[in-house]
Amino acid sequence: MLKKGTLLKMSELVKYTRDGNVAIVTIENPPVNALSPGVPEGILEGIEKAGADREVGAIVVIGGGRTFIAGADIKEFGKITAGTRPRLTLYPALLKIEDSKKPVVMAIHGTAFGGGLEVAMAGHYRVAVASAQVGQPEVKLGIIPGAGGTQRLPRLAGVAKAVEMCAFGEPVDAKTALACGILDKIIDGDLLQGAVKFAREVTGKLAYKTRERGEKLHDAGRNETVFAVAREHARRTKRGQTAPLAAIEAVEVATRGSFLDGCDREQSLFQECLFSTQSKALIHAFFGERMVAKIPDIPKDTKTYDIKKAAVIGAGTMGGGIAMNYANAGIPVIIKETTQEALDKGFAIIKKNYQNSVNKGKLSPETMQLRLDKVTLGLTYGGFEQADIIVEAVFEGMALKKQIFSEIDKIAKPECILASNTSTLDIDEIASATKRPQMVIGHHFFSPANVMKLLEIVRGKATSKEVIATSMGLAKKLNKVGVLAGNCRGFIGNRMIHCYGREAQFLVEEGATVEQVDTALYDFGLAMGPLAMGDLAGLDVGWRIRKEFKHLEKPGVRVPLVADQLCEMGRYGQKTGAGWYKYDQNRTPSGDPVVTALIEKLARGAGIERRTISNDEIVDRTIYALVNEGARILEEGIALRAVDIDIVYLNGYGFPVWRGGPMFYADTVGLTNVLKKIQEFEKRHGELWAPAPLLKKLAEQGKTFASFDAT
Ligand code: 3HC
Ligand code: NAI
């Protein structure tokens, strides 16, 4: 008999050991045990080896390191669609694993996601530690489960749960997985020991194949409602995306025919999705979110500061939300204001935001209290001397910001990071008000700051690497996606949005209606149109910025006419009940003839020819304005990579993730086509449309922004 832990030679990626009469197949493909080539084969080889070994009665499959299996190797998908590797081999391997005559116990910790859950479901039993999660997140990559997941999951968990998991991609915890039948047992203590014990208990017993179970599939009346509700929900919450609907279809087939018929349909839907542009865009976004954390000149081992206490200046729209992020992360935060009234107002909004989460069942009242307890309020800088980071969020004005920075420079401890939430101003000039420009950085949150995922981290010319590395790590701690930007007016996001908003306004001046502009871009997939977004953010924010930069306007270059006039009329958007739209008490917008008349008057006064404008022109003018400015930003090194720009737009501006971001979208249209349009716009509208040199160069060379990133 083999001794406990004896290692038999197998693939590098999968190890085979024995503990008495239980074979242990361990996947060793760090960091997340993805099913890279060799892994499915290795698992199967282990099962077959155990099958052939007369001394083995049962088999445990377990993940080495931090997790079970995080799914198929996503890097392989690009190779499949490029034709450089054949289809995935997982599906047939799972049929063979399931055919094992000896019971296979899947032992789960960390995550069993995608192909990982599909592997687990091909076992005869599943046990897990309480902290484990299981899920079919494929739709987040624009695909559906492709190794029988849509067919096995409804057999284990029931149709409603399977539809929810496959179509919406959210994982479930071990407790839920146990309750709905995905798991057979939760193991307290050591997973491997518990799984081996479990395997001994089931040795010699009849092993159920998931694919032969049918008892949860056939409640025709109920299923019909489940599918109808799921489709409606997918159309609403995953607007424009094809994979969720494909996933629902695949589960529906499971309820109508045999397992193999279902797998056939699943396979063809999987292939269709995999080759779609949507899937390529979503995979680009998945790797992009991880890529932005990598900064070429800042090594992983750069020293970071410990952020244990924070302070925020200003309790307005942004300051309150920023403070909530710290409180949510368990970091005590002081907020300073100028008046008790402003402080009370800011704190009341924080409380209301938390209360809303409690009312929706997203937060317990106890957690709300714990978070509120992390927030202290003040009218002076008292307590700031202990802060590890101070975030300034006062009005957008250079003089005020410099005054604040010179004040905090005198109070803050030497290793305290001084961050500004400015949305446009020069970080170097702000830093010049201090004696420690190396500690000054931009932390540009997006409104509402407690909700939006993006944190633009703006590097000044003196900002130290330690401060940047700390900020990138802090973003993660605050549950944000941190993207590093260079210092220029508006950084990445707002510099580009300025061009987009400009075109949206020009379009209404030229004859499109406010509603048409917003609807065209909403239909393109944006969370909301640009003019409605302006009303939500507050038109006065841009107005204030334009005043700050008025001196930089070039004579003779066209500027939008309407927004400033709306502000002069006190129409700041939703907060004043009127902006581009008028709003009722429930903030429902409706078109306003006053605005139409104003637009017509201003256009006439400026001699702008009014004409019929197509929705295609609206999309091209606004989105290509983003792309053209994005190309300049890239060439100047303000963004490290095109994908960084995409991640900014996906996480901060409601750009549809299934289009991959503006730069990826331009690649899918083809840069030559984009350039051609931009050159047409230049002929018609003048110098604002001069093509960015990088765009021109890449288009002429037949290249893409992705190829630029790869160099
Ligand atoms: N394939 C390839 N690489 C993967 C991967 C995967 N499935 N999952 C994670 N990685 C990589 C990441 O890119 C990252 O690489 P990097 O260090 O070079 O940047 C590294 O593994 C660590 O990942 P994270 O930084 O995301 O680590 P976390 O601990 O924060 O999160 C996780 C771990 C929850 C597993 C998260 O990585 C995740 O959600 N991964 C994707 C899971 C997924 O979508 N699975 C389904 C794949 S499709 C499929 O299975 C099809 C099947 O039905 C046939
Ligand atoms: P706001 O007007 O809502 O709040 C600013 C607050 O700062 C006010 O409550 C004011 O009383 C307070 N304040 C002014 N001087 C102060 C001082 N000396 N000490 C303490 N508090 C002081 O402004 P908002 O919108 O929160 O903007 C703040 C900053 O965030 C600006 O730089 C803005 O550009 C930036 N920003 C704004 C976004 C938005 O959508 N509103 C988005 C991202 C950044």
PDB file of C-alpha atoms in Angstrom, residues 139 142-145 150-151 163 166-168 227 230-231 234-235 238 241-254 262 265-274 276 278:
ATOM      1  CA  VAL A 139     -21.661  36.173 -19.061  1.00  0.00           C
ATOM      2  CA  GLY A 142     -19.687  37.820 -23.004  1.00  0.00           C
ATOM      3  CA  ILE A 143     -19.905  34.032 -23.186  1.00  0.00           C
ATOM      4  CA  ILE A 144     -21.968  31.297 -21.545  1.00  0.00           C
ATOM      5  CA  PRO A 145     -20.821  28.180 -19.692  1.00  0.00           C
ATOM      6  CA  THR A 150     -26.116  25.234 -18.272  1.00  0.00           C
ATOM      7  CA  GLN A 151     -27.189  21.591 -18.289  1.00  0.00           C
ATOM      8  CA  VAL A 163     -30.970  30.726 -14.723  1.00  0.00           C
ATOM      9  CA  CYS A 166     -25.837  31.504 -15.601  1.00  0.00           C
ATOM     10  CA  ALA A 167     -27.594  34.604 -16.969  1.00  0.00           C
ATOM     11  CA  PHE A 168     -26.429  37.178 -14.435  1.00  0.00           C
ATOM     12  CA  PHE A 227     -37.590  32.189 -18.235  1.00  0.00           C
ATOM     13  CA  ALA A 230     -35.266  36.341 -16.490  1.00  0.00           C
ATOM     14  CA  ARG A 231     -35.443  37.540 -20.099  1.00  0.00           C
ATOM     15  CA  ALA A 234     -31.730  40.654 -18.662  1.00  0.00           C
ATOM     16  CA  ARG A 235     -33.099  43.095 -21.239  1.00  0.00           C
ATOM     17  CA  LYS A 238     -27.897  43.877 -19.219  1.00  0.00           C
ATOM     18  CA  GLN A 241     -25.785  42.251 -24.172  1.00  0.00           C
ATOM     19  CA  THR A 242     -26.330  38.988 -25.999  1.00  0.00           C
ATOM     20  CA  ALA A 243     -24.736  36.432 -23.645  1.00  0.00           C
ATOM     21  CA  PRO A 244     -27.340  36.633 -20.837  1.00  0.00           C
ATOM     22  CA  LEU A 245     -30.128  35.807 -23.297  1.00  0.00           C
ATOM     23  CA  ALA A 246     -28.054  32.971 -24.764  1.00  0.00           C
ATOM     24  CA  ALA A 247     -27.501  31.583 -21.257  1.00  0.00           C
ATOM     25  CA  ILE A 248     -31.240  31.635 -20.559  1.00  0.00           C
ATOM     26  CA  GLU A 249     -31.877  29.836 -23.827  1.00  0.00           C
ATOM     27  CA  ALA A 250     -29.320  27.154 -22.981  1.00  0.00           C
ATOM     28  CA  VAL A 251     -30.895  26.457 -19.574  1.00  0.00           C
ATOM     29  CA  GLU A 252     -34.320  26.417 -21.185  1.00  0.00           C
ATOM     30  CA  VAL A 253     -33.144  23.688 -23.566  1.00  0.00           C
ATOM     31  CA  ALA A 254     -32.112  21.641 -20.508  1.00  0.00           C
ATOM     32  CA  GLY A 262     -28.821  20.462 -24.301  1.00  0.00           C
ATOM     33  CA  ARG A 265     -27.150  23.684 -28.075  1.00  0.00           C
ATOM     34  CA  GLU A 266     -24.950  25.013 -25.293  1.00  0.00           C
ATOM     35  CA  GLN A 267     -21.863  24.339 -27.401  1.00  0.00           C
ATOM     36  CA  SER A 268     -23.189  26.198 -30.419  1.00  0.00           C
ATOM     37  CA  LEU A 269     -24.351  29.178 -28.331  1.00  0.00           C
ATOM     38  CA  PHE A 270     -20.984  29.189 -26.536  1.00  0.00           C
ATOM     39  CA  GLN A 271     -19.114  29.293 -29.848  1.00  0.00           C
ATOM     40  CA  GLU A 272     -21.354  32.070 -31.207  1.00  0.00           C
ATOM     41  CA  CYS A 273     -20.763  34.146 -28.089  1.00  0.00           C
ATOM     42  CA  LEU A 274     -17.035  33.428 -27.982  1.00  0.00           C
ATOM     43  CA  SER A 276     -18.648  37.862 -30.908  1.00  0.00           C
ATOM     44  CA  GLN A 278     -19.020  41.681 -27.297  1.00  0.00           C
TER      45      GLN A 278
END
